């Protein structure tokens, strides 16, 4: 089963290099589990193919009027509202990346992509004793010391929460997409359209 997405970026901190880095991170991480689904007695491997383009001159109308389910639009700026990257809801196709969240290996793009597919944050954010955190765990999650920013800090204190670089896409994350409920005889769409235009954030930098 092939899931295709196209990442389109704009914004003052966007460029072709970081746009391709985002696409590569998403594709690599979501293919890593080599997960499969069962559908009417047959087994299908789930494969993600992510393409990307940097479109600095994109107009709001192109996003607001988009009808292509492959397209996912992200503005990249130095700062974001709330000082954190975000998407516009579960199963959406638009969002906003804070530039310093996108360092190589950060897993931010792969995490937010999971939201565009409809996955929420898990309810239990204390997973000490459960090993490596899955991709949908947010910053602030309590984890085993080796997955913290600082393994020597007590859990919950500064440095004593999950470092997002340790998140991994698991087989369970693929199963949570409930892909077996889709009709494979058509061209099913995973997620939907939010199609929001985001201007650059001009609030105070905290």
mmCIF file of N, CA and C in Angstrom, residues 124-135 137 141-148 161-168 170:
data_model
loop_
_atom_site.group_PDB
_atom_site.id
_atom_site.type_symbol
_atom_site.label_atom_id
_atom_site.label_comp_id
_atom_site.label_asym_id
_atom_site.label_seq_id
_atom_site.Cartn_x
_atom_site.Cartn_y
_atom_site.Cartn_z
ATOM 1 N N UNK A 124 -1.328 8.959 27.773
ATOM 2 C CA UNK A 124 -0.406 8.737 28.881
ATOM 3 C C UNK A 124 0.961 9.291 28.509
ATOM 4 N N UNK A 125 1.375 10.347 29.173
ATOM 5 C CA UNK A 125 2.651 10.991 28.860
ATOM 6 C C UNK A 125 3.725 10.667 29.894
ATOM 7 N N UNK A 126 3.504 9.622 30.655
ATOM 8 C CA UNK A 126 4.535 9.081 31.543
ATOM 9 C C UNK A 126 4.781 7.640 31.103
ATOM 10 N N UNK A 127 5.833 7.445 30.301
ATOM 11 C CA UNK A 127 6.092 6.112 29.747
ATOM 12 C C UNK A 127 7.421 5.561 30.273
ATOM 13 N N UNK A 128 7.775 5.964 31.475
ATOM 14 C CA UNK A 128 8.969 5.402 32.092
ATOM 15 C C UNK A 128 8.811 3.892 32.238
ATOM 16 N N UNK A 129 9.860 3.166 31.900
ATOM 17 C CA UNK A 129 9.819 1.715 31.948
ATOM 18 C C UNK A 129 9.328 1.063 30.675
ATOM 19 N N UNK A 130 8.968 1.884 29.666
ATOM 20 C CA UNK A 130 8.425 1.335 28.426
ATOM 21 C C UNK A 130 9.381 1.471 27.237
ATOM 22 N N UNK A 131 10.573 1.971 27.479
ATOM 23 C CA UNK A 131 11.563 2.034 26.420
ATOM 24 C C UNK A 131 11.401 3.235 25.507
ATOM 25 N N UNK A 132 11.873 3.091 24.281
ATOM 26 C CA UNK A 132 11.926 4.192 23.323
ATOM 27 C C UNK A 132 10.546 4.761 23.041
ATOM 28 N N UNK A 133 10.402 6.092 23.043
ATOM 29 C CA UNK A 133 9.093 6.707 22.776
ATOM 30 C C UNK A 133 8.721 6.651 21.302
ATOM 31 N N UNK A 134 7.429 6.492 21.035
ATOM 32 C CA UNK A 134 6.919 6.541 19.676
ATOM 33 C C UNK A 134 6.903 7.952 19.140
ATOM 34 N N UNK A 135 6.682 8.079 17.848
ATOM 35 C CA UNK A 135 6.799 9.365 17.167
ATOM 36 C C UNK A 135 5.757 10.379 17.625
ATOM 37 N N UNK A 137 4.630 11.040 20.652
ATOM 38 C CA UNK A 137 4.768 11.616 21.991
ATOM 39 C C UNK A 137 5.297 13.040 21.889
ATOM 40 N N UNK A 141 7.114 14.739 27.616
ATOM 41 C CA UNK A 141 6.807 13.363 28.005
ATOM 42 C C UNK A 141 7.888 12.837 28.957
ATOM 43 N N UNK A 142 7.457 12.108 29.989
ATOM 44 C CA UNK A 142 8.393 11.487 30.916
ATOM 45 C C UNK A 142 8.823 10.135 30.359
ATOM 46 N N UNK A 143 10.118 9.941 30.258
ATOM 47 C CA UNK A 143 10.680 8.744 29.629
ATOM 48 C C UNK A 143 11.806 8.195 30.498
ATOM 49 N N UNK A 144 12.316 7.038 30.107
ATOM 50 C CA UNK A 144 13.490 6.494 30.792
ATOM 51 C C UNK A 144 14.667 7.457 30.622
ATOM 52 N N UNK A 145 15.588 7.490 31.602
ATOM 53 C CA UNK A 145 16.660 8.498 31.586
ATOM 54 C C UNK A 145 17.446 8.588 30.286
ATOM 55 N N UNK A 146 17.691 7.440 29.621
ATOM 56 C CA UNK A 146 18.513 7.478 28.408
ATOM 57 C C UNK A 146 17.838 8.198 27.247
ATOM 58 N N UNK A 147 16.533 8.487 27.372
ATOM 59 C CA UNK A 147 15.807 9.192 26.315
ATOM 60 C C UNK A 147 15.502 10.643 26.694
ATOM 61 N N UNK A 148 16.071 11.111 27.799
ATOM 62 C CA UNK A 148 15.880 12.486 28.237
ATOM 63 C C UNK A 148 16.912 13.412 27.586
ATOM 64 N N UNK A 161 13.016 15.474 30.679
ATOM 65 C CA UNK A 161 11.893 15.020 29.857
ATOM 66 C C UNK A 161 12.426 14.508 28.515
ATOM 67 N N UNK A 162 11.562 13.986 27.696
ATOM 68 C CA UNK A 162 11.955 13.356 26.445
ATOM 69 C C UNK A 162 12.672 14.311 25.496
ATOM 70 N N UNK A 163 13.815 13.886 25.000
ATOM 71 C CA UNK A 163 14.465 14.582 23.892
ATOM 72 C C UNK A 163 13.815 14.066 22.614
ATOM 73 N N UNK A 164 13.242 14.946 21.791
ATOM 74 C CA UNK A 164 12.509 14.464 20.618
ATOM 75 C C UNK A 164 13.360 13.678 19.625
ATOM 76 N N UNK A 165 14.665 13.808 19.676
ATOM 77 C CA UNK A 165 15.523 13.050 18.763
ATOM 78 C C UNK A 165 15.411 11.541 18.969
ATOM 79 N N UNK A 166 14.893 11.130 20.137
ATOM 80 C CA UNK A 166 14.802 9.697 20.423
ATOM 81 C C UNK A 166 13.477 9.083 19.980
ATOM 82 N N UNK A 167 12.565 9.875 19.439
ATOM 83 C CA UNK A 167 11.296 9.304 18.982
ATOM 84 C C UNK A 167 11.504 8.443 17.743
ATOM 85 N N UNK A 168 10.702 7.389 17.647
ATOM 86 C CA UNK A 168 10.733 6.515 16.486
ATOM 87 C C UNK A 168 9.302 6.203 16.046
ATOM 88 N N UNK A 170 6.785 3.557 15.146
ATOM 89 C CA UNK A 170 6.665 2.140 15.477
ATOM 90 C C UNK A 170 5.592 1.486 14.606
#
